[in-house]
Each structure stands twice: as C-alpha cells, then as structure tokens.
Amino acid sequence: MFKRRAFLKLCGTVALGVLAVRNHARSRLAADPPQGARTMGKQPDENHLITLFLCGDVMTGRGIDQVLPFPNDPRLYEPWVQSAMRYVALAEAVNGPISRPVDFPYIWGDALAEFERISPDVRIINLETAVTSRDDRAHKGIHYRMHPKNIAVLTAAGIDCAVMANNHVLDWGQSGLTETLSTLHDAGIKTAGAGADIGSATTPAILKVGDNSRVLVFSYGAESSGIPRYWAARADRPGVALVKDLSAETVRQIAKRVTLIKRTGDIAVVSLHWGGNWGYEIPPEQTFFAHRLIDEAGVDVVHGHSSHHVKAIEVYRDRPILYGCGDFISDYEGIEGNEPYRDDLGLMYFVTMDPASGKLVRLAMTPTRLKRFRINQASNSETQWLEGLLNREGRQFGTGVTRDGNNELTLHWGNA
C-alpha cells in the first residue's frame, strides 16, 4: 500500500451547474420543535427559514477524473506517484473494482437522495480542484485537476456555490484558475474566494432565497492550510483571498466588506480554509477569529475546512462554527498512515437558519462513507463512531449530538 505523506494536501471539489429540474423548495422542519433550538420566546416562522447544505473538501481531480467520461492526461508530478491511475488502483485494491467510465451522478451516490429528502435552499462546497486541462503546473508537490468536460459531475448535485480560497485552486497556474472560473460560471455555479484580482476574489457569492432573503458567501484562506503566499490575489494579479493572519485587524477588514453588502434578512457565511490536515485541537486563534467575525462582522455561519477529518462544532451567540468539516469527496482510498482519524467518513451538514434573527434553528447531519469513489450512507457502527467523536470534541464548547432511528445526527447546544 502507498504510504500517506503528511504534506499531501487532499481536498474536496465539486460544482454545480445546469440541472434540467432542480428542487430548491425551502426545507420544512418536523412538527416538534427542533432539538437544538431555543424553546423560550417567539418561535421562528418555519415557512421563512433557510437551510444551507455545507460539507468538507470536495476533490474530483486525479483518480476521480480518470474514471469520468473525459479524463485529463493521467501524468502526475508527485515525488512517489507518476500516474493518476495509481490512485484508482489503490481504491480498487481496498474496496473492489470501479466500472469505467462512471456516469456523472455516480460519485454523489446516496447523497442525491438526501438532497431530495431535505431539499436545502442553498448548496455550498469547498471546491479543491482546478477545473482545467492546462499544463501550467505550480511549483509544488501535489496537483489536482478535473477536465472541464467533466463539469456535469458537479452540476449533477445541484451545487449553487463553490468556495475557492484553498491550496489547490491554482495548482495549474493563473491560466488554470481563469479556465476554472470560466467553466464554473458557464455552468451556473457561483464562486467566492478567487478571482482575476483582489476585488473579485473578496467579492461574495450572492444567492437569492425567496423574495426577501439572500445568502452571502465570503471565502478566505490562511497560509496554515498550505496556501503559498504568492497565490494571494492583488490589484493587478489573479489569485485567492488570502488572509495575512487571524487578527483583530483582519476581522475589521472582513467586517467592512460584510457590512457594506449585508442587509436585513441576509445570512452571511464566511468559509475558511485554515489549519493543518490532521489533529482535533482547535487553536485559540481560530476560536478568537470566529468569535470576532460573529461579534464585529455580523457573520452568521463560520464554515471551516482543510482538516481531512471531522472536527468540533461550536455554537456562539446562536451562530454555528464548523471548525473542520473533513473530507467529503476524494480519491484517497487505499492511502495508509492516518487510519485512526477515519477520513473516509464524512458529514452532510444541513444548517437551518432564521433570517429574521440570523440565529441557528437546527443543525442536522447525515453521516457518509466514501467507497469506490462514491458517497455511501454510513453504517450504524460508523455513525456511532462519528457520534462519539462529535460529543467528545464538542464538550469543550458545550455541544453534543444525538442519533435518531435513521442514523441522522442532530446538534444540541447551550441549554437546549
């Protein structure tokens, strides 16, 4: 088996696009009050709630690109692997053969039924793959790309927004970034976190929900996630929205952008690619930064990613902070070295917000397992493992989860 190297930054990529028919009706809650919601005072109007779908890293390049109908040249420039087909072989050695080519909805597997069941208003992913056929590779060890003709694999899931301030979006240079943005936009997918200059990179994706509400998605990356400093967008240079640090001054800069655009009824999401790949510890500077974003910038949801495994959840002033959503889609099967973290297990986060108050009403999570490059519903034992993890790691923030008969996990916080 191929040994996993600590520096391999593997992540998530998926996108949306043209769906002939898409059900984006508002998500309805059950008749009973949500288990995580407050029970005192006036209850939010369920007809006007907004449900977001969030997940961890989505990476549809390399091995996954090879099993799709229009693969790129499989040549790689990694220290130990020279062909993307090696990652296909590793996955097949562990979990069995993958028929090739797969159809475009294949990788989403059981997630498609969950989208249909819950019908989130907005679907947001961290797209950690360049969508390009360019060969202008960056000077780094690992490069991810998916051929633009495979964009339908991303549209098959009805993704509304791809956040892009991560350490793989510029793997194939500025020309690769330009083609990535063009391909996504042509497919109807909005982007945030990368652009032709600093202005476009820091401009949020604006997603309209109903007549009066919008979801504003801002995307930023930190060097701690492996983003090279020279990838930062400038006034005269394409790149990503890279934060200098997690300081109060950086919060003030973000706050200026949020307050300039946010209006009553909007839900503001800041999606952050931060921190390393492994380990459950939440650095104090991340908690400080997330709290200040909520306190001073009017942010309602903090969506963290970069870790290859699920991390703790905090609810601060009734706003959710997802410190690390883990891997969601990748070609990492068969790579050994960090099995105790169970990076093959993921979560579909369904975050229901009240736009009138900006508060979290419910956070439900569907456990998943990646097998043969396809999302599968997690087994009972796998769900129990994730339940234990979230309860253990959430204890420091006063959060926990319970599991229902369908293996769905529901978050509890505070006095709820």
PDB file of C-alpha atoms in Angstrom, residues 282-394:
ATOM      1  CA  ILE A 282      -8.773  23.852  17.896  1.00  0.00           C
ATOM      2  CA  PRO A 283      -6.101  26.594  18.047  1.00  0.00           C
ATOM      3  CA  PRO A 284      -7.122  29.532  20.265  1.00  0.00           C
ATOM      4  CA  GLU A 285      -6.571  31.939  17.372  1.00  0.00           C
ATOM      5  CA  GLN A 286      -9.253  30.153  15.350  1.00  0.00           C
ATOM      6  CA  THR A 287     -11.796  30.474  18.151  1.00  0.00           C
ATOM      7  CA  PHE A 288     -10.835  34.130  18.640  1.00  0.00           C
ATOM      8  CA  PHE A 289     -11.196  34.824  14.927  1.00  0.00           C
ATOM      9  CA  ALA A 290     -14.543  33.033  14.586  1.00  0.00           C
ATOM     10  CA  HIS A 291     -15.991  34.809  17.620  1.00  0.00           C
ATOM     11  CA  ARG A 292     -14.874  38.205  16.359  1.00  0.00           C
ATOM     12  CA  LEU A 293     -16.358  37.530  12.935  1.00  0.00           C
ATOM     13  CA  ILE A 294     -19.712  36.961  14.618  1.00  0.00           C
ATOM     14  CA  ASP A 295     -19.361  39.831  17.108  1.00  0.00           C
ATOM     15  CA  GLU A 296     -17.958  42.515  14.827  1.00  0.00           C
ATOM     16  CA  ALA A 297     -18.552  41.484  11.226  1.00  0.00           C
ATOM     17  CA  GLY A 298     -22.141  40.272  11.520  1.00  0.00           C
ATOM     18  CA  VAL A 299     -21.265  36.794  10.253  1.00  0.00           C
ATOM     19  CA  ASP A 300     -23.958  34.172  10.851  1.00  0.00           C
ATOM     20  CA  VAL A 301     -22.180  30.939   9.817  1.00  0.00           C
ATOM     21  CA  VAL A 302     -18.462  30.089  10.001  1.00  0.00           C
ATOM     22  CA  HIS A 303     -17.686  27.203   7.630  1.00  0.00           C
ATOM     23  CA  GLY A 304     -14.214  25.797   8.330  1.00  0.00           C
ATOM     24  CA  HIS A 305     -12.334  23.212   6.270  1.00  0.00           C
ATOM     25  CA  SER A 306      -8.852  21.874   5.450  1.00  0.00           C
ATOM     26  CA  SER A 307      -8.706  19.075   8.020  1.00  0.00           C
ATOM     27  CA  HIS A 308      -9.031  15.631   6.442  1.00  0.00           C
ATOM     28  CA  HIS A 309     -11.403  14.571   9.204  1.00  0.00           C
ATOM     29  CA  VAL A 310     -14.428  15.939  11.047  1.00  0.00           C
ATOM     30  CA  LYS A 311     -13.693  18.310  13.944  1.00  0.00           C
ATOM     31  CA  ALA A 312     -15.666  20.000  16.735  1.00  0.00           C
ATOM     32  CA  ILE A 313     -18.705  22.237  16.325  1.00  0.00           C
ATOM     33  CA  GLU A 314     -19.359  25.339  18.427  1.00  0.00           C
ATOM     34  CA  VAL A 315     -22.465  27.488  18.643  1.00  0.00           C
ATOM     35  CA  TYR A 316     -21.534  31.019  19.673  1.00  0.00           C
ATOM     36  CA  ARG A 317     -24.277  33.583  20.226  1.00  0.00           C
ATOM     37  CA  ASP A 318     -26.603  31.177  18.414  1.00  0.00           C
ATOM     38  CA  ARG A 319     -24.340  31.134  15.337  1.00  0.00           C
ATOM     39  CA  PRO A 320     -22.704  27.872  14.228  1.00  0.00           C
ATOM     40  CA  ILE A 321     -18.937  27.486  13.877  1.00  0.00           C
ATOM     41  CA  LEU A 322     -17.851  24.372  11.990  1.00  0.00           C
ATOM     42  CA  TYR A 323     -14.135  24.214  12.766  1.00  0.00           C
ATOM     43  CA  GLY A 324     -13.351  21.431  10.306  1.00  0.00           C
ATOM     44  CA  CYS A 325     -15.781  19.567   8.062  1.00  0.00           C
ATOM     45  CA  GLY A 326     -13.335  16.861   6.927  1.00  0.00           C
ATOM     46  CA  ASP A 327     -13.062  15.232   3.514  1.00  0.00           C
ATOM     47  CA  PHE A 328     -16.271  14.689   1.572  1.00  0.00           C
ATOM     48  CA  ILE A 329     -15.216  13.520  -1.901  1.00  0.00           C
ATOM     49  CA  SER A 330     -11.679  12.434  -2.764  1.00  0.00           C
ATOM     50  CA  ASP A 331      -9.518   9.708  -4.283  1.00  0.00           C
ATOM     51  CA  TYR A 332      -7.716   8.898  -1.023  1.00  0.00           C
ATOM     52  CA  GLU A 333      -8.897   5.292  -0.614  1.00  0.00           C
ATOM     53  CA  GLY A 334      -6.038   2.900  -0.030  1.00  0.00           C
ATOM     54  CA  ILE A 335      -3.571   5.550   1.162  1.00  0.00           C
ATOM     55  CA  GLU A 336      -2.281   4.409   4.534  1.00  0.00           C
ATOM     56  CA  GLY A 337      -0.947   6.298   7.507  1.00  0.00           C
ATOM     57  CA  ASN A 338      -3.771   8.066   9.355  1.00  0.00           C
ATOM     58  CA  GLU A 339      -6.482   5.436   9.641  1.00  0.00           C
ATOM     59  CA  PRO A 340      -7.468   6.310  13.265  1.00  0.00           C
ATOM     60  CA  TYR A 341      -8.868   9.630  12.022  1.00  0.00           C
ATOM     61  CA  ARG A 342     -11.305   7.848   9.666  1.00  0.00           C
ATOM     62  CA  ASP A 343     -11.001  10.341   6.844  1.00  0.00           C
ATOM     63  CA  ASP A 344     -13.262   8.072   4.781  1.00  0.00           C
ATOM     64  CA  LEU A 345     -16.175   9.173   6.994  1.00  0.00           C
ATOM     65  CA  GLY A 346     -17.846  12.494   6.345  1.00  0.00           C
ATOM     66  CA  LEU A 347     -20.931  14.526   7.137  1.00  0.00           C
ATOM     67  CA  MET A 348     -23.555  16.318   5.132  1.00  0.00           C
ATOM     68  CA  TYR A 349     -24.249  19.420   7.234  1.00  0.00           C
ATOM     69  CA  PHE A 350     -27.779  20.811   6.897  1.00  0.00           C
ATOM     70  CA  VAL A 351     -27.773  24.156   8.708  1.00  0.00           C
ATOM     71  CA  THR A 352     -31.187  25.758   9.203  1.00  0.00           C
ATOM     72  CA  MET A 353     -31.106  29.486   9.974  1.00  0.00           C
ATOM     73  CA  ASP A 354     -33.735  32.079  10.830  1.00  0.00           C
ATOM     74  CA  PRO A 355     -33.037  35.055   8.516  1.00  0.00           C
ATOM     75  CA  ALA A 356     -35.103  37.360  10.705  1.00  0.00           C
ATOM     76  CA  SER A 357     -32.676  36.952  13.617  1.00  0.00           C
ATOM     77  CA  GLY A 358     -29.631  35.359  11.991  1.00  0.00           C
ATOM     78  CA  LYS A 359     -29.790  32.573  14.562  1.00  0.00           C
ATOM     79  CA  LEU A 360     -29.277  28.846  14.185  1.00  0.00           C
ATOM     80  CA  VAL A 361     -32.524  26.893  14.454  1.00  0.00           C
ATOM     81  CA  ARG A 362     -31.316  23.383  13.692  1.00  0.00           C
ATOM     82  CA  LEU A 363     -28.168  21.592  12.573  1.00  0.00           C
ATOM     83  CA  ALA A 364     -28.789  18.093  11.239  1.00  0.00           C
ATOM     84  CA  MET A 365     -26.006  15.918   9.866  1.00  0.00           C
ATOM     85  CA  THR A 366     -26.124  12.866   7.627  1.00  0.00           C
ATOM     86  CA  PRO A 367     -23.085  10.572   8.126  1.00  0.00           C
ATOM     87  CA  THR A 368     -21.421   9.265   4.964  1.00  0.00           C
ATOM     88  CA  ARG A 369     -18.645   6.940   3.925  1.00  0.00           C
ATOM     89  CA  LEU A 370     -16.608   7.207   0.734  1.00  0.00           C
ATOM     90  CA  LYS A 371     -16.126   3.870  -1.014  1.00  0.00           C
ATOM     91  CA  ARG A 372     -15.099   3.227  -4.634  1.00  0.00           C
ATOM     92  CA  PHE A 373     -15.118   6.989  -5.232  1.00  0.00           C
ATOM     93  CA  ARG A 374     -18.800   7.126  -4.273  1.00  0.00           C
ATOM     94  CA  ILE A 375     -20.672   8.597  -1.292  1.00  0.00           C
ATOM     95  CA  ASN A 376     -22.491   5.916   0.669  1.00  0.00           C
ATOM     96  CA  GLN A 377     -24.740   6.156   3.699  1.00  0.00           C
ATOM     97  CA  ALA A 378     -22.636   5.357   6.759  1.00  0.00           C
ATOM     98  CA  SER A 379     -23.320   2.131   8.602  1.00  0.00           C
ATOM     99  CA  ASN A 380     -24.688   2.004  12.136  1.00  0.00           C
ATOM    100  CA  SER A 381     -21.219   1.457  13.634  1.00  0.00           C
ATOM    101  CA  GLU A 382     -19.703   4.227  11.511  1.00  0.00           C
ATOM    102  CA  THR A 383     -22.445   6.612  12.604  1.00  0.00           C
ATOM    103  CA  GLN A 384     -21.811   5.668  16.238  1.00  0.00           C
ATOM    104  CA  TRP A 385     -18.130   6.470  15.727  1.00  0.00           C
ATOM    105  CA  LEU A 386     -18.956   9.940  14.391  1.00  0.00           C
ATOM    106  CA  GLU A 387     -21.485  10.472  17.186  1.00  0.00           C
ATOM    107  CA  GLY A 388     -18.839   9.703  19.775  1.00  0.00           C
ATOM    108  CA  LEU A 389     -16.330  11.972  18.073  1.00  0.00           C
ATOM    109  CA  LEU A 390     -18.662  14.965  17.920  1.00  0.00           C
ATOM    110  CA  ASN A 391     -19.713  14.501  21.556  1.00  0.00           C
ATOM    111  CA  ARG A 392     -16.129  14.141  22.734  1.00  0.00           C
ATOM    112  CA  GLU A 393     -14.737  17.086  20.785  1.00  0.00           C
ATOM    113  CA  GLY A 394     -17.791  19.291  21.242  1.00  0.00           C
TER     114      GLY A 394
END
